[in-house]
C-alpha positions as a LaTeX table, in Angstrom:
\begin{tabular}{lrrr}
\hline
Residue & $x$ (\AA) & $y$ (\AA) & $z$ (\AA) \\
\hline
Unk1 & 24.46 & 0.88 & 22.82 \\
Unk2 & 25.53 & 0.60 & 19.21 \\
Unk3 & 23.06 & 2.81 & 17.36 \\
Unk4 & 24.02 & 1.47 & 13.95 \\
Unk5 & 23.19 & $-2.09$ & 14.96 \\
Unk6 & 19.96 & $-0.94$ & 16.57 \\
Unk7 & 18.80 & 0.83 & 13.45 \\
Unk8 & 19.54 & $-2.23$ & 11.28 \\
Unk9 & 17.69 & $-4.57$ & 13.62 \\
Unk10 & 14.63 & $-6.08$ & 11.87 \\
Unk11 & 11.28 & $-4.73$ & 13.10 \\
Unk12 & 8.35 & $-6.91$ & 12.00 \\
Unk13 & 5.69 & $-4.53$ & 13.32 \\
Unk14 & 7.09 & $-1.64$ & 11.29 \\
Unk15 & 7.32 & $-3.85$ & 8.22 \\
Unk16 & 3.67 & $-4.88$ & 8.52 \\
Unk17 & 2.51 & $-1.29$ & 8.99 \\
Unk18 & 4.64 & $-0.07$ & 6.09 \\
Unk19 & 3.38 & $-2.87$ & 3.84 \\
Unk20 & $-0.25$ & $-2.19$ & 4.68 \\
Unk21 & 0.07 & 1.56 & 4.10 \\
Unk22 & 1.96 & 1.04 & 0.84 \\
Unk23 & $-0.66$ & $-1.45$ & $-0.37$ \\
Unk24 & $-3.41$ & 1.04 & 0.43 \\
Unk25 & $-1.52$ & 3.83 & $-1.36$ \\
Unk26 & $-1.01$ & 1.77 & $-4.52$ \\
Unk27 & $-4.65$ & 0.64 & $-4.42$ \\
Unk28 & $-5.83$ & 4.25 & $-4.26$ \\
Unk29 & $-3.55$ & 5.22 & $-7.14$ \\
Unk30 & $-4.95$ & 2.32 & $-9.17$ \\
Unk31 & $-8.49$ & 3.41 & $-8.34$ \\
Unk32 & $-7.94$ & 7.01 & $-9.40$ \\
Unk33 & $-6.08$ & 5.91 & $-12.54$ \\
Unk34 & $-9.04$ & 3.70 & $-13.46$ \\
Unk35 & $-11.46$ & 6.59 & $-12.93$ \\
Unk36 & $-9.26$ & 8.94 & $-14.99$ \\
Unk37 & $-8.99$ & 6.42 & $-17.83$ \\
Unk38 & $-12.76$ & 6.01 & $-17.77$ \\
Unk39 & $-13.28$ & 9.78 & $-17.99$ \\
Unk40 & $-10.83$ & 10.08 & $-20.89$ \\
Unk41 & $-12.42$ & 7.12 & $-22.67$ \\
Unk42 & $-15.91$ & 8.61 & $-22.36$ \\
Unk43 & $-14.68$ & 11.99 & $-23.59$ \\
Unk44 & $-12.66$ & 10.77 & $-26.56$ \\
Unk45 & $-14.14$ & 7.32 & $-27.19$ \\
Unk46 & $-10.59$ & 6.07 & $-27.58$ \\
Unk47 & $-10.18$ & 2.32 & $-27.95$ \\
Unk48 & $-6.85$ & 2.30 & $-26.11$ \\
Unk49 & $-8.33$ & 3.60 & $-22.88$ \\
Unk50 & $-11.37$ & 1.40 & $-23.34$ \\
Unk51 & $-9.12$ & $-1.65$ & $-23.50$ \\
Unk52 & $-7.19$ & $-0.37$ & $-20.50$ \\
Unk53 & $-10.26$ & $-0.34$ & $-18.26$ \\
Unk54 & $-11.98$ & $-3.38$ & $-19.77$ \\
Unk55 & $-9.71$ & $-6.36$ & $-20.39$ \\
Unk56 & $-9.26$ & $-9.90$ & $-19.13$ \\
Unk57 & $-7.33$ & $-8.81$ & $-16.05$ \\
Unk58 & $-9.77$ & $-6.10$ & $-14.95$ \\
Unk59 & $-12.75$ & $-8.38$ & $-15.59$ \\
Unk60 & $-11.12$ & $-11.13$ & $-13.52$ \\
Unk61 & $-10.39$ & $-8.71$ & $-10.68$ \\
Unk62 & $-13.89$ & $-7.18$ & $-10.78$ \\
Unk63 & $-15.59$ & $-10.58$ & $-10.71$ \\
Unk64 & $-13.53$ & $-11.56$ & $-7.66$ \\
Unk65 & $-13.21$ & $-8.13$ & $-6.08$ \\
Unk66 & $-12.88$ & $-9.11$ & $-2.43$ \\
Unk67 & $-10.40$ & $-11.87$ & $-3.24$ \\
Unk68 & $-8.38$ & $-9.48$ & $-5.40$ \\
Unk69 & $-8.27$ & $-6.85$ & $-2.64$ \\
Unk70 & $-7.29$ & $-9.47$ & $-0.08$ \\
Unk71 & $-4.49$ & $-10.83$ & $-2.26$ \\
Unk72 & $-3.30$ & $-7.30$ & $-2.95$ \\
Unk73 & $-2.83$ & $-6.57$ & 0.74 \\
Unk74 & $-1.42$ & $-10.01$ & 1.57 \\
Unk75 & 1.20 & $-9.73$ & $-1.17$ \\
Unk76 & 1.95 & $-6.13$ & $-0.21$ \\
Unk77 & 2.52 & $-6.97$ & 3.45 \\
Unk78 & 4.48 & $-10.07$ & 2.47 \\
Unk79 & 6.80 & $-8.00$ & 0.29 \\
Unk80 & 7.45 & $-5.54$ & 3.09 \\
Unk81 & 8.24 & $-8.41$ & 5.46 \\
Unk82 & 10.61 & $-9.84$ & 2.87 \\
Unk83 & 12.25 & $-6.41$ & 2.55 \\
Unk84 & 12.85 & $-6.42$ & 6.29 \\
Unk85 & 14.56 & $-9.81$ & 6.01 \\
Unk86 & 16.82 & $-8.95$ & 3.07 \\
Unk87 & 17.53 & $-5.32$ & 4.00 \\
Unk88 & 20.93 & $-6.06$ & 5.60 \\
Unk89 & 22.15 & $-7.62$ & 2.34 \\
Unk90 & 20.95 & $-4.70$ & 0.17 \\
Unk91 & 22.98 & $-1.54$ & $-0.50$ \\
Unk92 & 23.08 & 0.93 & 2.37 \\
Unk93 & 21.68 & 3.65 & 0.09 \\
Unk94 & 17.89 & 3.51 & 0.38 \\
Unk95 & 17.22 & 4.43 & $-3.26$ \\
Unk96 & 19.51 & 1.71 & $-4.59$ \\
Unk97 & 18.09 & $-0.82$ & $-2.13$ \\
Unk98 & 14.54 & 0.03 & $-3.17$ \\
Unk99 & 15.35 & $-0.22$ & $-6.87$ \\
Unk100 & 16.97 & $-3.64$ & $-6.48$ \\
Unk101 & 14.18 & $-4.94$ & $-4.26$ \\
Unk102 & 11.23 & $-3.74$ & $-6.39$ \\
Unk103 & 12.65 & $-4.78$ & $-9.78$ \\
Unk104 & 11.78 & $-8.51$ & $-9.46$ \\
Unk105 & 8.10 & $-7.88$ & $-8.52$ \\
Unk106 & 7.73 & $-5.48$ & $-11.45$ \\
Unk107 & 9.28 & $-7.98$ & $-13.86$ \\
Unk108 & 7.01 & $-10.69$ & $-12.48$ \\
Unk109 & 3.97 & $-8.55$ & $-13.24$ \\
Unk110 & 4.85 & $-7.95$ & $-16.89$ \\
Unk111 & 6.33 & $-11.38$ & $-17.64$ \\
Unk112 & 4.09 & $-13.62$ & $-15.49$ \\
Unk113 & 0.88 & $-11.90$ & $-14.38$ \\
Unk114 & 0.05 & $-10.29$ & $-17.71$ \\
Unk115 & 0.68 & $-13.42$ & $-19.83$ \\
Unk116 & $-1.24$ & $-15.63$ & $-17.38$ \\
Unk117 & $-4.28$ & $-13.33$ & $-17.65$ \\
Unk118 & $-4.29$ & $-13.10$ & $-21.44$ \\
Unk119 & $-2.26$ & $-9.93$ & $-21.82$ \\
Unk120 & 0.98 & $-11.34$ & $-23.15$ \\
Unk121 & 4.35 & $-9.85$ & $-22.32$ \\
Unk122 & 4.16 & $-6.22$ & $-21.19$ \\
Unk123 & 0.36 & $-6.49$ & $-21.46$ \\
Unk124 & 0.46 & $-5.71$ & $-25.17$ \\
Unk125 & $-2.36$ & $-8.14$ & $-25.98$ \\
Unk126 & $-4.82$ & $-6.28$ & $-23.76$ \\
Unk127 & $-5.21$ & $-3.83$ & $-26.63$ \\
Unk128 & $-3.94$ & $-0.83$ & $-24.68$ \\
Unk129 & $-0.41$ & $-0.73$ & $-26.06$ \\
Unk130 & 2.34 & $-0.13$ & $-23.54$ \\
Unk131 & $-0.01$ & 1.53 & $-21.03$ \\
Unk132 & $-0.45$ & $-1.59$ & $-18.83$ \\
Unk133 & 3.32 & $-1.90$ & $-18.41$ \\
Unk134 & 3.65 & 1.81 & $-17.63$ \\
Unk135 & 0.82 & 1.51 & $-15.13$ \\
Unk136 & 2.47 & $-1.47$ & $-13.47$ \\
Unk137 & 5.74 & 0.46 & $-13.22$ \\
Unk138 & 3.96 & 3.42 & $-11.63$ \\
Unk139 & 2.12 & 1.22 & $-9.11$ \\
Unk140 & 5.30 & $-0.59$ & $-8.09$ \\
Unk141 & 7.07 & 2.76 & $-7.73$ \\
Unk142 & 4.30 & 4.11 & $-5.49$ \\
Unk143 & 4.32 & 0.96 & $-3.40$ \\
Unk144 & 8.11 & 0.88 & $-3.15$ \\
Unk145 & 8.57 & 4.53 & $-2.21$ \\
Unk146 & 5.77 & 4.35 & 0.37 \\
Unk147 & 6.77 & 1.05 & 1.95 \\
Unk148 & 10.51 & 1.67 & 2.07 \\
Unk149 & 10.06 & 5.27 & 3.14 \\
Unk150 & 7.82 & 4.29 & 6.05 \\
Unk151 & 10.00 & 1.38 & 7.12 \\
Unk152 & 13.24 & 3.35 & 7.02 \\
Unk153 & 11.69 & 6.46 & 8.58 \\
Unk154 & 10.33 & 4.37 & 11.41 \\
Unk155 & 13.89 & 3.63 & 12.49 \\
Unk156 & 14.73 & 7.32 & 12.52 \\
Unk157 & 11.68 & 8.08 & 14.63 \\
Unk158 & 12.32 & 5.19 & 16.99 \\
Unk159 & 15.94 & 6.05 & 17.68 \\
Unk160 & 15.77 & 9.79 & 17.22 \\
Unk161 & 12.62 & 11.32 & 18.65 \\
Unk162 & 12.43 & 8.98 & 21.60 \\
Unk163 & 15.88 & 10.15 & 22.63 \\
Unk164 & 14.86 & 13.82 & 22.16 \\
Unk165 & 17.68 & 14.61 & 19.79 \\
Unk166 & 17.35 & 18.18 & 18.63 \\
Unk167 & 13.92 & 18.62 & 20.24 \\
Unk168 & 12.97 & 21.68 & 22.26 \\
Unk169 & 10.84 & 21.26 & 25.37 \\
Unk170 & 9.97 & 18.20 & 27.45 \\
Unk171 & 9.14 & 14.88 & 25.76 \\
Unk172 & 5.52 & 13.87 & 25.40 \\
Unk173 & 4.20 & 11.01 & 27.48 \\
Unk174 & 4.08 & 7.68 & 25.60 \\
Unk175 & 0.36 & 7.19 & 26.24 \\
Unk176 & $-0.42$ & 10.57 & 24.62 \\
Unk177 & 1.60 & 9.60 & 21.56 \\
Unk178 & $-0.33$ & 6.34 & 21.29 \\
Unk179 & $-3.67$ & 8.13 & 21.81 \\
Unk180 & $-2.91$ & 10.63 & 19.05 \\
Unk181 & $-1.85$ & 7.83 & 16.72 \\
Unk182 & $-5.04$ & 5.87 & 17.41 \\
Unk183 & $-7.21$ & 8.97 & 16.85 \\
Unk184 & $-5.57$ & 9.96 & 13.58 \\
Unk185 & $-5.46$ & 6.39 & 12.30 \\
Unk186 & $-9.12$ & 5.73 & 13.06 \\
Unk187 & $-10.28$ & 8.99 & 11.47 \\
Unk188 & $-8.18$ & 8.25 & 8.38 \\
Unk189 & $-9.61$ & 4.74 & 8.17 \\
Unk190 & $-13.23$ & 5.90 & 8.39 \\
Unk191 & $-12.59$ & 8.64 & 5.81 \\
Unk192 & $-11.00$ & 6.16 & 3.42 \\
Unk193 & $-13.90$ & 3.74 & 3.84 \\
Unk194 & $-16.48$ & 6.45 & 3.12 \\
Unk195 & $-14.57$ & 7.66 & 0.06 \\
Unk196 & $-14.31$ & 4.15 & $-1.39$ \\
Unk197 & $-17.98$ & 3.51 & $-0.67$ \\
Unk198 & $-19.19$ & 6.56 & $-2.58$ \\
Unk199 & $-16.79$ & 5.92 & $-5.46$ \\
Unk200 & $-17.24$ & 2.14 & $-5.80$ \\
Unk201 & $-20.63$ & 1.47 & $-4.24$ \\
Unk202 & $-21.94$ & $-0.67$ & $-7.10$ \\
Unk203 & $-18.85$ & $-2.88$ & $-7.14$ \\
Unk204 & $-18.66$ & $-3.31$ & $-3.36$ \\
Unk205 & $-22.19$ & $-4.58$ & $-2.73$ \\
Unk206 & $-22.34$ & $-8.23$ & $-1.69$ \\
Unk207 & $-25.20$ & $-10.01$ & $-3.49$ \\
Unk208 & $-27.84$ & $-11.38$ & $-1.14$ \\
Unk209 & $-26.83$ & $-9.21$ & 1.81 \\
Unk210 & $-28.33$ & $-5.91$ & 2.99 \\
Unk211 & $-26.80$ & $-2.74$ & 1.56 \\
Unk212 & $-25.73$ & $-1.61$ & 5.01 \\
Unk213 & $-23.63$ & $-4.75$ & 5.48 \\
Unk214 & $-20.99$ & $-3.78$ & 2.94 \\
Unk215 & $-20.79$ & $-0.22$ & 4.23 \\
Unk216 & $-20.43$ & $-1.26$ & 7.87 \\
Unk217 & $-17.90$ & $-3.95$ & 6.93 \\
Unk218 & $-15.76$ & $-1.36$ & 5.17 \\
Unk219 & $-16.05$ & 1.09 & 8.06 \\
Unk220 & $-15.06$ & $-1.61$ & 10.54 \\
Unk221 & $-12.16$ & $-2.89$ & 8.44 \\
Unk222 & $-10.56$ & 0.43 & 7.59 \\
Unk223 & $-11.13$ & 2.04 & 10.98 \\
Unk224 & $-9.73$ & $-0.99$ & 12.80 \\
Unk225 & $-6.70$ & $-1.08$ & 10.51 \\
Unk226 & $-6.27$ & 2.66 & 11.01 \\
Unk227 & $-6.52$ & 2.19 & 14.77 \\
Unk228 & $-3.92$ & $-0.57$ & 14.67 \\
Unk229 & $-1.55$ & 1.43 & 12.50 \\
Unk230 & $-2.04$ & 4.51 & 14.66 \\
Unk231 & $-1.22$ & 2.55 & 17.79 \\
Unk232 & 1.92 & 1.03 & 16.31 \\
Unk233 & 3.22 & 4.28 & 14.86 \\
Unk234 & 2.24 & 6.38 & 17.87 \\
Unk235 & 3.85 & 4.18 & 20.51 \\
Unk236 & 7.59 & 4.77 & 21.02 \\
Unk237 & 9.90 & 1.81 & 20.64 \\
Unk238 & 11.55 & 0.70 & 23.88 \\
Unk239 & 15.28 & 0.76 & 23.49 \\
Unk240 & 17.82 & $-1.59$ & 24.97 \\
Unk241 & 20.76 & $-0.10$ & 26.74 \\
\hline
\end{tabular}
């Protein structure tokens, strides 16, 4: 078997998992950045940070929170799938490939998304100076490093560990690997849901529905996604001879 060709073979399941995890990572970074900006604004009463957390884009996202979250994950998974498709035509070096791939989405955010939501180029009209552009750069960097790192590393795991290269002791049974992945993924999903609930409870309540509905919906969503990711990452890839 030609290992080089096997490694470069597109893997949609890995791309979807990598895109989902990267979208979650960038969403968490955005959440914590918003909380930090709010704390700084309350402590200093600075207008820059006030404009950063309260502008046309944040108001639009907050008023359509579930739609914004859904679009965030759809776009994130779509980008990872696109990366899988164009990876053979990108430089072999992962860092160069990631830089070339993530540059267009970043430029689209500062030259399309910001102007369309009243922020102008680089988000300067939000009233927060260059901070929106810096924030967009940071979020795209977090997404890119996470997505590309997981997608590329998945190949190493698939064609390295499953062949027991450099491993001491007997290989673990595939069903135990899948079970461990499911367990860790589900626990991580429930933990993430609980953390988001306690941090964003007021913004995550669905008007007209019982309070428990939103909480249980989050638990179900994140735990099921964690279970799915754990199963995919914990199950070895069957190789062709």
